[in-house]
Amino acid sequence: EVQLVESGGGLVQAGGSLRLSCAASGISIADYAIGWFRQVPGKEREAVSCIKPSDGKTYYPESMEGRFTISSDIAKNTVYLQIDNLKSEDTAVYYCAADRGPVFAVGPWMPGLYDYWGQGTQVTVSS
């Protein structure tokens, strides 16, 4: 059974930092592209970043460049998302997702292309 478990969310003041983790089981992240998305109620799921742990390639939408850093540890089968200088608009549920196909070449910002999803971790930024 494939499981992606996010952790590291919480309540943080604006300007602070968080590191989210996505621990995978049932798959090896080296064989997948792993993406981070976020969603607020009433809005579509929004791409934050994506990484191919096998070669370290990363993707960030232009709107996410600068404050978000994705990384991976194949030995721990875990992908991380560092968020710095948190802003109130970062408040959302953050999800990680895995795809074994060509999502990185086709469209890492497309949630419909990913095969597996975690349950999400809530990030709340207070101003």
PDB file of N, CA and C in Angstrom, residues 5-71:
ATOM      1  N   VAL A   5       2.729  10.650   3.860  1.00  0.00           N
ATOM      2  CA  VAL A   5       2.308  11.257   5.112  1.00  0.00           C
ATOM      3  C   VAL A   5       3.024  12.590   5.292  1.00  0.00           C
ATOM      4  N   GLU A   6       2.232  13.650   5.294  1.00  0.00           N
ATOM      5  CA  GLU A   6       2.779  14.980   5.499  1.00  0.00           C
ATOM      6  C   GLU A   6       2.825  15.309   6.991  1.00  0.00           C
ATOM      7  N   SER A   7       3.807  16.090   7.359  1.00  0.00           N
ATOM      8  CA  SER A   7       3.916  16.565   8.734  1.00  0.00           C
ATOM      9  C   SER A   7       4.671  17.882   8.738  1.00  0.00           C
ATOM     10  N   GLY A   8       4.651  18.540   9.888  1.00  0.00           N
ATOM     11  CA  GLY A   8       5.408  19.778  10.043  1.00  0.00           C
ATOM     12  C   GLY A   8       4.582  21.040   9.971  1.00  0.00           C
ATOM     13  N   GLY A   9       3.308  20.908   9.675  1.00  0.00           N
ATOM     14  CA  GLY A   9       2.463  22.085   9.647  1.00  0.00           C
ATOM     15  C   GLY A   9       2.164  22.581  11.041  1.00  0.00           C
ATOM     16  N   GLY A  10       1.504  23.728  11.105  1.00  0.00           N
ATOM     17  CA  GLY A  10       1.146  24.285  12.407  1.00  0.00           C
ATOM     18  C   GLY A  10       0.823  25.747  12.301  1.00  0.00           C
ATOM     19  N   LEU A  11       0.735  26.372  13.463  1.00  0.00           N
ATOM     20  CA  LEU A  11       0.454  27.801  13.551  1.00  0.00           C
ATOM     21  C   LEU A  11       1.777  28.541  13.716  1.00  0.00           C
ATOM     22  N   VAL A  12       2.006  29.504  12.867  1.00  0.00           N
ATOM     23  CA  VAL A  12       3.275  30.237  12.910  1.00  0.00           C
ATOM     24  C   VAL A  12       3.000  31.712  12.629  1.00  0.00           C
ATOM     25  N   GLN A  13       3.817  32.566  13.192  1.00  0.00           N
ATOM     26  CA  GLN A  13       3.649  33.996  12.963  1.00  0.00           C
ATOM     27  C   GLN A  13       4.215  34.384  11.599  1.00  0.00           C
ATOM     28  N   ALA A  14       3.651  35.410  11.039  1.00  0.00           N
ATOM     29  CA  ALA A  14       4.159  35.934   9.769  1.00  0.00           C
ATOM     30  C   ALA A  14       5.640  36.275   9.925  1.00  0.00           C
ATOM     31  N   GLY A  15       6.394  35.935   8.899  1.00  0.00           N
ATOM     32  CA  GLY A  15       7.838  36.147   8.932  1.00  0.00           C
ATOM     33  C   GLY A  15       8.622  34.935   9.390  1.00  0.00           C
ATOM     34  N   GLY A  16       7.938  33.971   9.963  1.00  0.00           N
ATOM     35  CA  GLY A  16       8.601  32.765  10.440  1.00  0.00           C
ATOM     36  C   GLY A  16       8.830  31.764   9.331  1.00  0.00           C
ATOM     37  N   SER A  17       9.313  30.597   9.732  1.00  0.00           N
ATOM     38  CA  SER A  17       9.630  29.536   8.770  1.00  0.00           C
ATOM     39  C   SER A  17       9.045  28.211   9.234  1.00  0.00           C
ATOM     40  N   LEU A  18       8.844  27.344   8.276  1.00  0.00           N
ATOM     41  CA  LEU A  18       8.412  25.988   8.557  1.00  0.00           C
ATOM     42  C   LEU A  18       9.108  25.045   7.595  1.00  0.00           C
ATOM     43  N   ARG A  19       9.310  23.816   8.031  1.00  0.00           N
ATOM     44  CA  ARG A  19       9.766  22.773   7.124  1.00  0.00           C
ATOM     45  C   ARG A  19       8.752  21.641   7.168  1.00  0.00           C
ATOM     46  N   LEU A  20       8.111  21.435   6.046  1.00  0.00           N
ATOM     47  CA  LEU A  20       7.160  20.351   5.919  1.00  0.00           C
ATOM     48  C   LEU A  20       7.874  19.094   5.423  1.00  0.00           C
ATOM     49  N   SER A  21       7.398  17.948   5.870  1.00  0.00           N
ATOM     50  CA  SER A  21       7.953  16.669   5.441  1.00  0.00           C
ATOM     51  C   SER A  21       6.885  15.833   4.777  1.00  0.00           C
ATOM     52  N   CYS A  22       7.306  15.054   3.820  1.00  0.00           N
ATOM     53  CA  CYS A  22       6.426  14.097   3.135  1.00  0.00           C
ATOM     54  C   CYS A  22       7.146  12.754   3.164  1.00  0.00           C
ATOM     55  N   ALA A  23       6.710  11.889   4.068  1.00  0.00           N
ATOM     56  CA  ALA A  23       7.330  10.575   4.214  1.00  0.00           C
ATOM     57  C   ALA A  23       6.567   9.560   3.383  1.00  0.00           C
ATOM     58  N   ALA A  24       7.272   8.879   2.511  1.00  0.00           N
ATOM     59  CA  ALA A  24       6.640   7.917   1.614  1.00  0.00           C
ATOM     60  C   ALA A  24       6.894   6.490   2.085  1.00  0.00           C
ATOM     61  N   SER A  25       5.900   5.655   1.887  1.00  0.00           N
ATOM     62  CA  SER A  25       6.047   4.216   2.105  1.00  0.00           C
ATOM     63  C   SER A  25       5.307   3.491   0.989  1.00  0.00           C
ATOM     64  N   GLY A  26       5.793   2.295   0.666  1.00  0.00           N
ATOM     65  CA  GLY A  26       5.183   1.543  -0.426  1.00  0.00           C
ATOM     66  C   GLY A  26       5.724   1.902  -1.799  1.00  0.00           C
ATOM     67  N   ILE A  27       6.501   2.949  -1.869  1.00  0.00           N
ATOM     68  CA  ILE A  27       7.190   3.353  -3.094  1.00  0.00           C
ATOM     69  C   ILE A  27       8.575   3.834  -2.719  1.00  0.00           C
ATOM     70  N   SER A  28       9.434   3.906  -3.723  1.00  0.00           N
ATOM     71  CA  SER A  28      10.719   4.562  -3.531  1.00  0.00           C
ATOM     72  C   SER A  28      10.664   5.899  -4.238  1.00  0.00           C
ATOM     73  N   ILE A  29      10.914   6.964  -3.493  1.00  0.00           N
ATOM     74  CA  ILE A  29      10.805   8.289  -4.108  1.00  0.00           C
ATOM     75  C   ILE A  29      11.804   8.462  -5.249  1.00  0.00           C
ATOM     76  N   ALA A  30      12.834   7.633  -5.279  1.00  0.00           N
ATOM     77  CA  ALA A  30      13.812   7.721  -6.366  1.00  0.00           C
ATOM     78  C   ALA A  30      13.179   7.388  -7.719  1.00  0.00           C
ATOM     79  N   ASP A  31      12.055   6.689  -7.690  1.00  0.00           N
ATOM     80  CA  ASP A  31      11.385   6.292  -8.926  1.00  0.00           C
ATOM     81  C   ASP A  31      10.248   7.235  -9.311  1.00  0.00           C
ATOM     82  N   TYR A  32      10.060   8.286  -8.540  1.00  0.00           N
ATOM     83  CA  TYR A  32       8.898   9.149  -8.714  1.00  0.00           C
ATOM     84  C   TYR A  32       9.296  10.619  -8.779  1.00  0.00           C
ATOM     85  N   ALA A  33       8.375  11.412  -9.289  1.00  0.00           N
ATOM     86  CA  ALA A  33       8.411  12.852  -9.080  1.00  0.00           C
ATOM     87  C   ALA A  33       7.473  13.142  -7.918  1.00  0.00           C
ATOM     88  N   ILE A  34       7.908  13.981  -7.008  1.00  0.00           N
ATOM     89  CA  ILE A  34       7.114  14.324  -5.823  1.00  0.00           C
ATOM     90  C   ILE A  34       6.795  15.808  -5.867  1.00  0.00           C
ATOM     91  N   GLY A  35       5.518  16.096  -5.778  1.00  0.00           N
ATOM     92  CA  GLY A  35       5.083  17.479  -5.816  1.00  0.00           C
ATOM     93  C   GLY A  35       4.471  17.919  -4.507  1.00  0.00           C
ATOM     94  N   TRP A  36       4.535  19.207  -4.265  1.00  0.00           N
ATOM     95  CA  TRP A  36       3.823  19.836  -3.148  1.00  0.00           C
ATOM     96  C   TRP A  36       2.763  20.763  -3.737  1.00  0.00           C
ATOM     97  N   PHE A  37       1.576  20.682  -3.175  1.00  0.00           N
ATOM     98  CA  PHE A  37       0.467  21.533  -3.553  1.00  0.00           C
ATOM     99  C   PHE A  37      -0.129  22.132  -2.289  1.00  0.00           C
ATOM    100  N   ARG A  38      -0.915  23.178  -2.459  1.00  0.00           N
ATOM    101  CA  ARG A  38      -1.651  23.721  -1.325  1.00  0.00           C
ATOM    102  C   ARG A  38      -3.048  24.093  -1.772  1.00  0.00           C
ATOM    103  N   GLN A  39      -3.939  24.128  -0.799  1.00  0.00           N
ATOM    104  CA  GLN A  39      -5.340  24.415  -1.115  1.00  0.00           C
ATOM    105  C   GLN A  39      -6.005  25.115   0.047  1.00  0.00           C
ATOM    106  N   VAL A  40      -6.782  26.118  -0.279  1.00  0.00           N
ATOM    107  CA  VAL A  40      -7.636  26.784   0.695  1.00  0.00           C
ATOM    108  C   VAL A  40      -9.077  26.503   0.308  1.00  0.00           C
ATOM    109  N   PRO A  41      -9.981  26.519   1.270  1.00  0.00           N
ATOM    110  CA  PRO A  41     -11.384  26.208   0.962  1.00  0.00           C
ATOM    111  C   PRO A  41     -11.932  27.101  -0.139  1.00  0.00           C
ATOM    112  N   GLY A  42     -12.607  26.481  -1.088  1.00  0.00           N
ATOM    113  CA  GLY A  42     -13.235  27.232  -2.153  1.00  0.00           C
ATOM    114  C   GLY A  42     -12.332  27.549  -3.324  1.00  0.00           C
ATOM    115  N   LYS A  43     -11.073  27.151  -3.212  1.00  0.00           N
ATOM    116  CA  LYS A  43     -10.138  27.424  -4.305  1.00  0.00           C
ATOM    117  C   LYS A  43      -9.547  26.120  -4.834  1.00  0.00           C
ATOM    118  N   GLU A  44      -9.005  26.188  -6.036  1.00  0.00           N
ATOM    119  CA  GLU A  44      -8.377  25.018  -6.625  1.00  0.00           C
ATOM    120  C   GLU A  44      -7.037  24.738  -5.951  1.00  0.00           C
ATOM    121  N   ARG A  45      -6.637  23.465  -6.060  1.00  0.00           N
ATOM    122  CA  ARG A  45      -5.334  23.085  -5.535  1.00  0.00           C
ATOM    123  C   ARG A  45      -4.249  23.771  -6.369  1.00  0.00           C
ATOM    124  N   GLU A  46      -3.282  24.341  -5.667  1.00  0.00           N
ATOM    125  CA  GLU A  46      -2.265  25.175  -6.300  1.00  0.00           C
ATOM    126  C   GLU A  46      -0.892  24.522  -6.175  1.00  0.00           C
ATOM    127  N   ALA A  47      -0.160  24.443  -7.280  1.00  0.00           N
ATOM    128  CA  ALA A  47       1.175  23.853  -7.242  1.00  0.00           C
ATOM    129  C   ALA A  47       2.149  24.765  -6.520  1.00  0.00           C
ATOM    130  N   VAL A  48       2.985  24.152  -5.678  1.00  0.00           N
ATOM    131  CA  VAL A  48       4.011  24.893  -4.944  1.00  0.00           C
ATOM    132  C   VAL A  48       5.392  24.540  -5.466  1.00  0.00           C
ATOM    133  N   SER A  49       5.636  23.257  -5.663  1.00  0.00           N
ATOM    134  CA  SER A  49       6.946  22.829  -6.146  1.00  0.00           C
ATOM    135  C   SER A  49       6.896  21.356  -6.501  1.00  0.00           C
ATOM    136  N   CYS A  50       7.944  20.893  -7.200  1.00  0.00           N
ATOM    137  CA  CYS A  50       8.055  19.489  -7.566  1.00  0.00           C
ATOM    138  C   CYS A  50       9.533  19.136  -7.654  1.00  0.00           C
ATOM    139  N   ILE A  51       9.850  17.898  -7.332  1.00  0.00           N
ATOM    140  CA  ILE A  51      11.245  17.454  -7.398  1.00  0.00           C
ATOM    141  C   ILE A  51      11.307  16.038  -7.938  1.00  0.00           C
ATOM    142  N   LYS A  52      12.357  15.774  -8.703  1.00  0.00           N
ATOM    143  CA  LYS A  52      12.711  14.410  -9.083  1.00  0.00           C
ATOM    144  C   LYS A  52      13.896  13.999  -8.230  1.00  0.00           C
ATOM    145  N   PRO A  53      13.684  13.254  -7.159  1.00  0.00           N
ATOM    146  CA  PRO A  53      14.799  12.916  -6.265  1.00  0.00           C
ATOM    147  C   PRO A  53      15.943  12.177  -6.970  1.00  0.00           C
ATOM    148  N   SER A  54      15.644  11.471  -8.040  1.00  0.00           N
ATOM    149  CA  SER A  54      16.689  10.689  -8.713  1.00  0.00           C
ATOM    150  C   SER A  54      17.788  11.563  -9.293  1.00  0.00           C
ATOM    151  N   ASP A  55      17.428  12.767  -9.747  1.00  0.00           N
ATOM    152  CA  ASP A  55      18.455  13.642 -10.314  1.00  0.00           C
ATOM    153  C   ASP A  55      18.450  15.037  -9.704  1.00  0.00           C
ATOM    154  N   GLY A  56      17.542  15.267  -8.762  1.00  0.00           N
ATOM    155  CA  GLY A  56      17.525  16.537  -8.058  1.00  0.00           C
ATOM    156  C   GLY A  56      16.879  17.685  -8.804  1.00  0.00           C
ATOM    157  N   LYS A  57      16.319  17.405  -9.977  1.00  0.00           N
ATOM    158  CA  LYS A  57      15.665  18.486 -10.717  1.00  0.00           C
ATOM    159  C   LYS A  57      14.475  19.003  -9.931  1.00  0.00           C
ATOM    160  N   THR A  58      14.309  20.319  -9.958  1.00  0.00           N
ATOM    161  CA  THR A  58      13.200  20.943  -9.238  1.00  0.00           C
ATOM    162  C   THR A  58      12.402  21.847 -10.161  1.00  0.00           C
ATOM    163  N   TYR A  59      11.176  22.089  -9.744  1.00  0.00           N
ATOM    164  CA  TYR A  59      10.281  22.993 -10.461  1.00  0.00           C
ATOM    165  C   TYR A  59       9.568  23.863  -9.446  1.00  0.00           C
ATOM    166  N   TYR A  60       9.493  25.153  -9.756  1.00  0.00           N
ATOM    167  CA  TYR A  60       8.711  26.089  -8.965  1.00  0.00           C
ATOM    168  C   TYR A  60       7.886  26.947  -9.915  1.00  0.00           C
ATOM    169  N   PRO A  61       6.605  27.078  -9.666  1.00  0.00           N
ATOM    170  CA  PRO A  61       5.873  28.100 -10.415  1.00  0.00           C
ATOM    171  C   PRO A  61       6.480  29.465 -10.112  1.00  0.00           C
ATOM    172  N   GLU A  62       6.344  30.364 -11.038  1.00  0.00           N
ATOM    173  CA  GLU A  62       6.960  31.674 -10.859  1.00  0.00           C
ATOM    174  C   GLU A  62       6.502  32.330  -9.569  1.00  0.00           C
ATOM    175  N   SER A  63       5.253  32.130  -9.214  1.00  0.00           N
ATOM    176  CA  SER A  63       4.699  32.769  -8.016  1.00  0.00           C
ATOM    177  C   SER A  63       5.274  32.198  -6.731  1.00  0.00           C
ATOM    178  N   MET A  64       5.939  31.041  -6.815  1.00  0.00           N
ATOM    179  CA  MET A  64       6.477  30.381  -5.630  1.00  0.00           C
ATOM    180  C   MET A  64       7.995  30.502  -5.527  1.00  0.00           C
ATOM    181  N   GLU A  65       8.615  31.135  -6.479  1.00  0.00           N
ATOM    182  CA  GLU A  65      10.070  31.230  -6.451  1.00  0.00           C
ATOM    183  C   GLU A  65      10.501  32.200  -5.354  1.00  0.00           C
ATOM    184  N   GLY A  66      11.536  31.797  -4.623  1.00  0.00           N
ATOM    185  CA  GLY A  66      12.132  32.697  -3.645  1.00  0.00           C
ATOM    186  C   GLY A  66      11.952  32.277  -2.201  1.00  0.00           C
ATOM    187  N   ARG A  67      10.746  31.921  -1.787  1.00  0.00           N
ATOM    188  CA  ARG A  67      10.503  31.608  -0.378  1.00  0.00           C
ATOM    189  C   ARG A  67      10.316  30.118  -0.115  1.00  0.00           C
ATOM    190  N   PHE A  68      10.196  29.353  -1.160  1.00  0.00           N
ATOM    191  CA  PHE A  68       9.956  27.912  -1.039  1.00  0.00           C
ATOM    192  C   PHE A  68      11.171  27.148  -1.556  1.00  0.00           C
ATOM    193  N   THR A  69      11.578  26.133  -0.805  1.00  0.00           N
ATOM    194  CA  THR A  69      12.693  25.298  -1.225  1.00  0.00           C
ATOM    195  C   THR A  69      12.325  23.840  -1.026  1.00  0.00           C
ATOM    196  N   ILE A  70      12.372  23.081  -2.106  1.00  0.00           N
ATOM    197  CA  ILE A  70      12.068  21.660  -2.038  1.00  0.00           C
ATOM    198  C   ILE A  70      13.373  20.881  -2.027  1.00  0.00           C
ATOM    199  N   SER A  71      13.388  19.798  -1.270  1.00  0.00           N
ATOM    200  CA  SER A  71      14.567  18.940  -1.209  1.00  0.00           C
ATOM    201  C   SER A  71      14.111  17.515  -0.914  1.00  0.00           C
TER     202      SER A  71
END
